[in-house]
Coordinates of C-alpha atoms and ligand atoms in Angstrom, one line a residue:
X15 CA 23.9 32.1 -0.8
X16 CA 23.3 30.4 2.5
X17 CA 20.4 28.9 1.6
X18 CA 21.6 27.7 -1.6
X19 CA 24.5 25.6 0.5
X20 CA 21.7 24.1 3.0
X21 CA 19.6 23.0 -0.3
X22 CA 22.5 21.3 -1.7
X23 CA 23.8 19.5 1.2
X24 CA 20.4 18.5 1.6
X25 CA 20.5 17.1 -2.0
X26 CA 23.8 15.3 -0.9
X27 CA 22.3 13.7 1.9
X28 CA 19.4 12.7 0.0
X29 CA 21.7 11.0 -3.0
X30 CA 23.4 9.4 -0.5
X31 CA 20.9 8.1 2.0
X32 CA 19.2 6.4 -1.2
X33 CA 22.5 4.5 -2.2
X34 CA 21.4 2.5 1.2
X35 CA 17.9 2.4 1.4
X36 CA 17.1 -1.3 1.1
X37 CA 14.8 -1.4 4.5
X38 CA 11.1 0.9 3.1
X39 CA 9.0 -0.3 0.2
X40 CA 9.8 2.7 -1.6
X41 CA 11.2 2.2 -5.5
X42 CA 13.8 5.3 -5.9
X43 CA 14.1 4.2 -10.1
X44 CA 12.1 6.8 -11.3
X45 CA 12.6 10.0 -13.7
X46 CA 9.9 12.8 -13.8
X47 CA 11.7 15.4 -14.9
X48 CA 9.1 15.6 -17.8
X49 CA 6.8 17.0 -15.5
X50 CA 8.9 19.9 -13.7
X51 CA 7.3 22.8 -15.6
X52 CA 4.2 22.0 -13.9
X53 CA 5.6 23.0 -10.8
X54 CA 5.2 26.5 -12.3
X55 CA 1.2 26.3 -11.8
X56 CA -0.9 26.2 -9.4
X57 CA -2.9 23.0 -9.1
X58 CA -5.6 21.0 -7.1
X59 CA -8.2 18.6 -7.6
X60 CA -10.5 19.7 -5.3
X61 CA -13.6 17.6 -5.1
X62 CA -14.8 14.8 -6.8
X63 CA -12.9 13.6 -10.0
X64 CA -15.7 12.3 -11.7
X65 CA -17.8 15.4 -11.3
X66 CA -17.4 19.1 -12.6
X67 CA -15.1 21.2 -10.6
X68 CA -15.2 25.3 -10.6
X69 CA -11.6 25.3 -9.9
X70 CA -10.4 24.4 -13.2
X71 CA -7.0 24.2 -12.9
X72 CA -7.0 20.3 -12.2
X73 CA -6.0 17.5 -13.6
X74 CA -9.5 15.5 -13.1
X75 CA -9.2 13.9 -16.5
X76 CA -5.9 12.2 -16.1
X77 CA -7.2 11.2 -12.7
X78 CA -10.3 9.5 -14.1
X79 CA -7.9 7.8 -16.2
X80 CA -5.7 6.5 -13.6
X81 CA -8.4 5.3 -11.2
X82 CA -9.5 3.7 -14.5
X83 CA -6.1 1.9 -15.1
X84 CA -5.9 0.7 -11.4
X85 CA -9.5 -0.6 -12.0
X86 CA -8.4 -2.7 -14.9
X87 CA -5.6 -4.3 -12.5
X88 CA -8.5 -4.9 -9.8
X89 CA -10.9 -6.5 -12.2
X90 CA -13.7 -3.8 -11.7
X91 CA -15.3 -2.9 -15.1
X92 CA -14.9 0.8 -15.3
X93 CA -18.2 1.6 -15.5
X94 CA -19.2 0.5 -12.3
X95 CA -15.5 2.2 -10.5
X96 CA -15.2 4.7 -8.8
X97 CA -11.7 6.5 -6.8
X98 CA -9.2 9.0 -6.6
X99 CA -5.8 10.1 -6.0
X100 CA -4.9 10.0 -2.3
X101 CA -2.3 11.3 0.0
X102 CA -1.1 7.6 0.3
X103 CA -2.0 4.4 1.6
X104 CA -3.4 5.7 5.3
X105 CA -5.8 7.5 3.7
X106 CA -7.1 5.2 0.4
X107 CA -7.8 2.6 4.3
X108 CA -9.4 5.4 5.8
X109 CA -11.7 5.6 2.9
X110 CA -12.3 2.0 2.5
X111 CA -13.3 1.8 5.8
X112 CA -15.1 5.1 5.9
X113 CA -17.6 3.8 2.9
X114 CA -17.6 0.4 5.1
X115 CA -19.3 2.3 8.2
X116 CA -21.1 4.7 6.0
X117 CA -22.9 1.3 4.8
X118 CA -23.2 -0.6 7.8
X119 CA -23.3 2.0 10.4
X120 CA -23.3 -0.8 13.6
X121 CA -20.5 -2.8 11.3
X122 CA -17.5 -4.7 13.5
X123 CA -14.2 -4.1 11.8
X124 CA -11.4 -7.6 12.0
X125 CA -8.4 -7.1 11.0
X126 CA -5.3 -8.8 12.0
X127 CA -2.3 -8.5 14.1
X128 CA 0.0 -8.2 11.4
X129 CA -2.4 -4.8 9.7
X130 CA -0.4 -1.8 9.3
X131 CA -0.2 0.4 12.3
X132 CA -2.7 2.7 10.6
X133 CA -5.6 0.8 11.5
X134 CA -5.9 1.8 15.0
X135 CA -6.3 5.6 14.3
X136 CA -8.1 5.0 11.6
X137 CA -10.5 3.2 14.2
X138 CA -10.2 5.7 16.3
X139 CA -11.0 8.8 14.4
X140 CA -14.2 6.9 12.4
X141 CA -15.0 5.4 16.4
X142 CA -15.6 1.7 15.0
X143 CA -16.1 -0.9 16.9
X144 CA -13.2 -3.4 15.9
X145 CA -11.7 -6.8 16.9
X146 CA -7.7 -7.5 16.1
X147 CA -7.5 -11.3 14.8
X148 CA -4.7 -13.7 15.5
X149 CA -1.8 -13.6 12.8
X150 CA -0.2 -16.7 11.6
X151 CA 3.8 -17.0 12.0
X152 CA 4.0 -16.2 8.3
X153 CA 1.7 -12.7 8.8
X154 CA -1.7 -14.2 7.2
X155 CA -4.8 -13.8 9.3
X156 CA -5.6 -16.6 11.4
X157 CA -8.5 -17.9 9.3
X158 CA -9.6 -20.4 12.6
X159 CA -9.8 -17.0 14.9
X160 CA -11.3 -15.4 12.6
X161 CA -14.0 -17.8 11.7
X162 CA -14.5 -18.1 15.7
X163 CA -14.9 -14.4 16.1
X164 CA -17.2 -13.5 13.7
X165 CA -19.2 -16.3 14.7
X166 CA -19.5 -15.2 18.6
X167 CA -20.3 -12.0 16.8
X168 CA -22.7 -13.0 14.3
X169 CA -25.5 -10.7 14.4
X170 CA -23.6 -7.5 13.8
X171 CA -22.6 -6.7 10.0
X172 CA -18.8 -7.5 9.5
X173 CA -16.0 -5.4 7.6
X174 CA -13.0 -7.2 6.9
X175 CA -10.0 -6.0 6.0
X176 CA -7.5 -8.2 4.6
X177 CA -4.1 -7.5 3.9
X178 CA -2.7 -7.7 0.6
X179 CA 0.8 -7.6 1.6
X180 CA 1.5 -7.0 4.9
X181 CA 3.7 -4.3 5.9
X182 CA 6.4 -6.8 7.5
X183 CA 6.2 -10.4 6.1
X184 CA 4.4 -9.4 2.7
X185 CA 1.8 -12.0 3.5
X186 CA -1.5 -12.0 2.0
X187 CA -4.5 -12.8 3.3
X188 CA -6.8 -15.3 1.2
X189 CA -9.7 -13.8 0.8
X190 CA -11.8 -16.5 -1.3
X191 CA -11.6 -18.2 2.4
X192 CA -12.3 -15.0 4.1
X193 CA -15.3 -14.9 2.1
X194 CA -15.8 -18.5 2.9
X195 CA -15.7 -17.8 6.0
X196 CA -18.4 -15.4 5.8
X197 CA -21.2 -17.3 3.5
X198 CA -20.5 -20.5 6.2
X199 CA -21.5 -18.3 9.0
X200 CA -24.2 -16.7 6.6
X201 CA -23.1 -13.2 7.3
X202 CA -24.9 -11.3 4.7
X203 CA -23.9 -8.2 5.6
X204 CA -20.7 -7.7 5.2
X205 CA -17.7 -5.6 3.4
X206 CA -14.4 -6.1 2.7
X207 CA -11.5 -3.4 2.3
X208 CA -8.3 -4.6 1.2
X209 CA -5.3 -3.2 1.8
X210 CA -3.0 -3.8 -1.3
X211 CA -0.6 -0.9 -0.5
X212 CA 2.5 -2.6 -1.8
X213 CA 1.5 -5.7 -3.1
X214 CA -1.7 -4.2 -5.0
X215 CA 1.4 -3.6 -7.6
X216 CA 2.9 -7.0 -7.5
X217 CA -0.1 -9.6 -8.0
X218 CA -1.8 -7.8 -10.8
X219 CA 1.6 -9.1 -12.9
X220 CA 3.0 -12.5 -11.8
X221 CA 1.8 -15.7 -13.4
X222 CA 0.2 -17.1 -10.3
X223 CA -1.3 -15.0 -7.8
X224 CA -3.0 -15.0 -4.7
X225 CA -6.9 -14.7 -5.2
X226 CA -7.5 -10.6 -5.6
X227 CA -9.8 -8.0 -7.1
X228 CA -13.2 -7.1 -7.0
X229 CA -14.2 -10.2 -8.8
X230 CA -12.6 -12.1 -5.9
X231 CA -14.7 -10.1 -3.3
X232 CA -13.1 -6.4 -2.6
X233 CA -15.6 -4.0 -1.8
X234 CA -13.1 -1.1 -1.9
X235 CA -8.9 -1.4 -2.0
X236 CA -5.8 0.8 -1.6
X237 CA -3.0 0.9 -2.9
X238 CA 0.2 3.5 -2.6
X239 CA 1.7 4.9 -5.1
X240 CA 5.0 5.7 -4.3
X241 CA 6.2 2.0 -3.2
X242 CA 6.0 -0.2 -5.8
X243 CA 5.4 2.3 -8.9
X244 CA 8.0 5.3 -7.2
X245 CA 7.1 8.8 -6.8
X246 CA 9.0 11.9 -5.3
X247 CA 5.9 12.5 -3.8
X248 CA 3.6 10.2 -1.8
X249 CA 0.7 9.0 -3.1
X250 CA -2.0 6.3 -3.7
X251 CA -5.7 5.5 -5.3
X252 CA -8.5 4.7 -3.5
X253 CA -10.8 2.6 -5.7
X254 CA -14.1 1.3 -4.7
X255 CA -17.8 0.8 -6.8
X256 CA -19.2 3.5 -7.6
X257 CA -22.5 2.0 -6.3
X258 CA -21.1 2.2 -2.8
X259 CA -19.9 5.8 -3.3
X260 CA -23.5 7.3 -4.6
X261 CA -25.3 6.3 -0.9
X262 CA -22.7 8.6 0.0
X263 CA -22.8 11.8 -2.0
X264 CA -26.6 11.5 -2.0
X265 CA -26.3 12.2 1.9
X266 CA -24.0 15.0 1.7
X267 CA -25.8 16.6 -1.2
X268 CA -28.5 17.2 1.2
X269 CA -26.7 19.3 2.9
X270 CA -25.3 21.1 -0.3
X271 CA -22.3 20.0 -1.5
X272 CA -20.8 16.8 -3.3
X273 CA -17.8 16.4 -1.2
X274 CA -16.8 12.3 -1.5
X275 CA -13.4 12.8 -1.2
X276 CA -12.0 12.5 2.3
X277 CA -9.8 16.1 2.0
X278 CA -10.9 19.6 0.8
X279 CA -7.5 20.4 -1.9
X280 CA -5.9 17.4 -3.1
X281 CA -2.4 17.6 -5.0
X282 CA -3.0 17.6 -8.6
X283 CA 0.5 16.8 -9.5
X284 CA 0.2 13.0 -8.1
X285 CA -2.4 12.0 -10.6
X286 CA 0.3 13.0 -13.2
X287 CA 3.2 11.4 -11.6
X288 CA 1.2 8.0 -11.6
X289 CA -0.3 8.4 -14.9
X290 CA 2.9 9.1 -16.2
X291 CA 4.7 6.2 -15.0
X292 CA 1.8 4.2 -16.5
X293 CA 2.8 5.3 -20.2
X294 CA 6.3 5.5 -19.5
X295 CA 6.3 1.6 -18.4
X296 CA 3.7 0.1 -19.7
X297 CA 1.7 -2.5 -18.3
X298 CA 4.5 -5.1 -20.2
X299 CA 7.1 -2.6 -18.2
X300 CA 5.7 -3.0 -14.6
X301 CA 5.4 -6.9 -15.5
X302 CA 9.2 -6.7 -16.2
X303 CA 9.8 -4.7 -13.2
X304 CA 7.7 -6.8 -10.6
X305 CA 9.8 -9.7 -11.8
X306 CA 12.8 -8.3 -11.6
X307 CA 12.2 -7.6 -8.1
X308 CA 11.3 -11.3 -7.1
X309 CA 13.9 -12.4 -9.2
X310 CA 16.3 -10.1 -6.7
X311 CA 14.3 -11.1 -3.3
X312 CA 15.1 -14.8 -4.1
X313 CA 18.6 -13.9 -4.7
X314 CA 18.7 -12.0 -1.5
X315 CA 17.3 -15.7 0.5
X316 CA 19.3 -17.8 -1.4
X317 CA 22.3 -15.1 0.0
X318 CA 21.5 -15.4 3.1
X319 CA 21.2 -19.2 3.2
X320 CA 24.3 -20.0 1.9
X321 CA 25.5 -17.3 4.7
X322 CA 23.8 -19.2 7.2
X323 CA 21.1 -16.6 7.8
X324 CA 18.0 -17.7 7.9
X325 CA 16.3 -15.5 5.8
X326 CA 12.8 -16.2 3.8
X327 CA 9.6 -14.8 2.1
X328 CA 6.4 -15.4 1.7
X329 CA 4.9 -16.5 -2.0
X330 CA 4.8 -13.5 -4.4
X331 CA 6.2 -11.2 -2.0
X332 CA 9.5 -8.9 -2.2
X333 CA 9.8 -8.4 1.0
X334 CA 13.0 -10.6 3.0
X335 CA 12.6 -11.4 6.5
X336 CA 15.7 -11.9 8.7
X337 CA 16.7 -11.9 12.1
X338 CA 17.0 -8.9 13.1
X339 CA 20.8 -7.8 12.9
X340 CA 23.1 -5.5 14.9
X341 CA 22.2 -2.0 15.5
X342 CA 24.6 -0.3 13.3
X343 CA 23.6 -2.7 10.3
X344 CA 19.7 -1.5 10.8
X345 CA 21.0 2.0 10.3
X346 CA 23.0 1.7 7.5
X347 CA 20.8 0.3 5.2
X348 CA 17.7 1.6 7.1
X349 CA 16.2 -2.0 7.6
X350 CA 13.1 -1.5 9.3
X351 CA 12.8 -3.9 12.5
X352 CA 10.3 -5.3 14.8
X353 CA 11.2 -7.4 17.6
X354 CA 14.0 -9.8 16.2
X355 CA 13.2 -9.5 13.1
X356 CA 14.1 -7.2 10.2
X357 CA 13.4 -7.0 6.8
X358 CA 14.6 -5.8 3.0
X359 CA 12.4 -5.2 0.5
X360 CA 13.6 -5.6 -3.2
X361 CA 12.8 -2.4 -4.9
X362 CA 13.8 -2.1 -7.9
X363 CA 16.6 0.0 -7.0
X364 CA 18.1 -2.4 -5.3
X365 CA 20.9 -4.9 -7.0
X366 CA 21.8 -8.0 -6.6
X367 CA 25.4 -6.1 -5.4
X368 CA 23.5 -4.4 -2.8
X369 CA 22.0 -7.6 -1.5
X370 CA 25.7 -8.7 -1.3
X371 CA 26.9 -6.2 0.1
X372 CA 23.4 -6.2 3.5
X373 CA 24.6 -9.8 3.5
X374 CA 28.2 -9.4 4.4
X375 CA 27.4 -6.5 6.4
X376 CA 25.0 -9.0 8.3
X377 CA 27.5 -11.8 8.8
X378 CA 30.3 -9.4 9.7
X379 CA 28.8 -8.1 12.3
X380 CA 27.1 -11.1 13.4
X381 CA 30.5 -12.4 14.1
X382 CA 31.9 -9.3 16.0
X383 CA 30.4 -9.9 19.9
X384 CA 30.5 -6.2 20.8
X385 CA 28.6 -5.6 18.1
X386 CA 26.2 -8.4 19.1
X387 CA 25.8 -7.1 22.7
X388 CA 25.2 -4.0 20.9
X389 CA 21.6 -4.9 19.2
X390 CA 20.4 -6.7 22.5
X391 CA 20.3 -3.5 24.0
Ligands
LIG24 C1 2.9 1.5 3.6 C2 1.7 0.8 4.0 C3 0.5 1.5 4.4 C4 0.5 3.0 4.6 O1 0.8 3.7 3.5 P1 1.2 5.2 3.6 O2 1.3 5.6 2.1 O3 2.5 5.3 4.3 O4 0.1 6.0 4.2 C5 -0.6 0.8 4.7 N1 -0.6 -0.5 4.6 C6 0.4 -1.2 4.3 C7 0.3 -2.7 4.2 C8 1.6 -0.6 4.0 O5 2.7 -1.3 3.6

C-alpha cells in the first residue's frame, strides 16, 4: 500500500500547510462533501451553457443559474446576461478582453501597473496593442496618465480594464471617473473589462462600496471562484451581455459550430461547487462572511500599529500590506511579496489568533539582525 502512504502524507501536508496560509486570497472554510458522489460520473459542460448540448451529462442548468446569481450581484438584468463557469480568473480576463477585440478589432488595451500579471500573456496570445498606465502608491490607476494617454491616443477605440481589487494592495479602480475620462475625451468607442477576481465578492455586500457593475459601466467582468467564495477546485464566472456575445457566435456559426466559450470540455463539477456555496450561504451568509473578514483585516492593522509595523489597507479591501518581513516569516505563513512589501489577506479562515500569532512572528524576527540580513539577500 505504497501509494496509499504517499496519498496520506500528502493529505498531512496539505492539513498542515493550510493551518499557515494567510499570504493567497484563497478561503480554505468550505465543506463539499455533499457533492463527492458526483465524482463517480463523468461530467462536462462542453459548449455554450445557454444553448443545447449533445453531451448531456452536464450541469448547464445549474450553470445558467449561477451566471444568473453573479449577474444579480453585477446589476445586469438577467435577461440581457450572458457567462459561464471558467477555469479561474486568467481566463474569465481572457474572455473579457477577447469579446473587447472581437468588437473593436484596432482597440488599445490600458491597464495599469498594479493589473495582475495575467495581462501580459493575455496580450500576447490575443496580439493587442496595449499601453500599461501609471499606478498610484495605493495600487489605483493613475487617472491623470490615463486621461493623458488615451488622449495622445484618441482616435483608436479604447478597452479599459480596471481593477476591482488588485492583486497586491486590493485597490480599486474608480470607474465612474474612468468613464469620465472617456466621455471628456469623447471616446465613443470604447469597452471596459473589469477584473473583480477577489473583490467582485466583497463590494456586492458592504454598506458602502466603490462604484461597480454593469450599471456603473462594465462591459464584461471576472471574478474567481475559489478566493473569496472557496473551492477545492479553481474556478470563476465570466459574465458579460449577452448582446456582446451574439456578434460573436453569429461569426463562428458561419463556420459551423456555436463555440463561445474560450475551451472545448469545461469541468462540470465547478458550476456545482459554486452553486452550492450559494444555497449553503446565502446571500445574508456571504454578507456575514465579507464582514467578518474586514472586521479581521482591521484587526490585523490595528495589530501591527500597536507593534510598530506599519501596516494598512485600502477601503473595502481584505488585503494587509506590510513591509516585507524576513525570509523565514514569508515562508511560514506563505505571505506573498513584491519588492519590500508583503501582504495578508483575511480569508475567512484566518482568526484573529492567527493575525497574532504573523504579528509576533513579524516583530520577532524583525528584532533578530541575522534574520534581518537574511531577507536583504
Ligand atoms: C487571482 C487573480 C487573478 C487570476 O486568477 P486565477 O484564478 O489565478 O487565474 C486575476 N486578477 C486578480 C486581481 C487576481 O487577484
Amino acid at each position: 500500500m505504497e501509494h496509499q502512504e504517499r496519498l496520506d502524507s500528502l493529505l498531512l501536508e496539505f492539513d498542515e500547510l493550510s493551518r499557515h496560509s494567510v499570504g493567497y486570497p484563497a478561503n480554505l472554510d468550505f465543506d463539499y462533501t455533499a457533492l463527492l458522489p458526483f465524482m463517480r460520473h463523468m461530467v462536462n459542460n462542453v459548449g455554450d451553457p445557454f444553448h443545447d448540448s449533445n453531451y448531456r451529462s452536464n450541469t448547464h442548468e445549474i450553470e445558467r443559474e449561477v451566471i444568473g446569481l453573479f449577474a444579480d450581484l453585477m446589476h445586469l438584468p438577467r435577461d440581457l446576461a450572458w457567462g459561464y463557469v471558467t477555469s479561474g480568473g486568467t481566463e474569465g480576463n481572457m474572455y473579457g478582453l477577447y469579446l473587447g477585440r472581437e468588437l473593436y478589432p484596432d482597440g488599445v488595451v490600458y491597464f495599469s501597473q498594479d493589473t495582475h500579471y495575467s495581462v501580459v500573456k493575455i496580450m500576447s496570445v490575443l496580439k493587442m496593442r496595449n499601453i500599461m498606465i501609471r499606478s498610484q502608491d495605493n495600487g489605483e490607476i493613475d487617472y491623470d496618465d490615463l486621461r493623458e494617454t488615451l488622449r495622445i491616443n484618441r482616435d483608436a477605440p479604447a478597452v479599459v480594464m480596471a481593477n476591482i481589487g488588485t492583486t497586491m494592495k486590493g485597490a480599486v479602480d474608480d470607474v465612474n471617473r474612468i468613464r469620465g475620462i472617456l466621455d471628456d475625451l469623447a471616446v465613443t468607442r470604447s469597452y471596459l473589462h473589469a477584473d473583480a477576481a477577489l473583490s467582485g465578492m466583497i463590494l456586492p455586500f458592504v454598506d458602502d462600496p466603490q462604484p461597480y457593475g454593469f450599471d456603473a459601466g462594465f462591459d464584461s467582468v471576472a471574478v474567481s471562484g475559489h478566493k473569496m467564495i472557496g473551492s477545492p477546485l479553481p474556478c470563476g464566472v465570466a459574465l458579460t451581455r449577452r448582446a456582446y456575445v451574439s456578434r460573436i457566435a453569429r461569426a463562428i456559426e458561419y463556420v459551423g459550430v456555436l463555440d463561445t466559450t474560450l475551451t472545448g470540455s469545461r469541468n462540470a463539477l465547478t458550476p456545482l461547487i459554486l452553486w452550492y456555496a450559494f444555497q449553503q450561504k446565502g446571500l445574508d451568509g456571504f454578507r456575514h462572511m465579507v464582514g467578518g473578514c474586514l472586521e479581521t483585516a482591521e484587526y490585523a492593522v490595528t495589530r501591527f500599529d500597536d507593534a510598530g509595523v506599519a501596516a494598512w489597507r485600502n477601503r473595502n479591501s481584505v488585503t494587509v500590506v506590510f513591509p516585507r518581513p524576513p525570509a523565514e516569516v514569508v515562508r511560514k505563513w506563505q505571505l506573498a511579496p513584491q519588492g519590500d512589501i508583503a501582504h495578508l489577506v483575511a480569508m475567512p479562515h484566518v482568526t484573529r489568533g492567527t493575525i497574532d500569532a504573523v504579528v509576533d512572528d513579524c516583530v520577532r524576527a524583525a528584532a533578530t539582525p541575522q534574520d534581518a540580513a537574511g531577507a536583504a539577500a
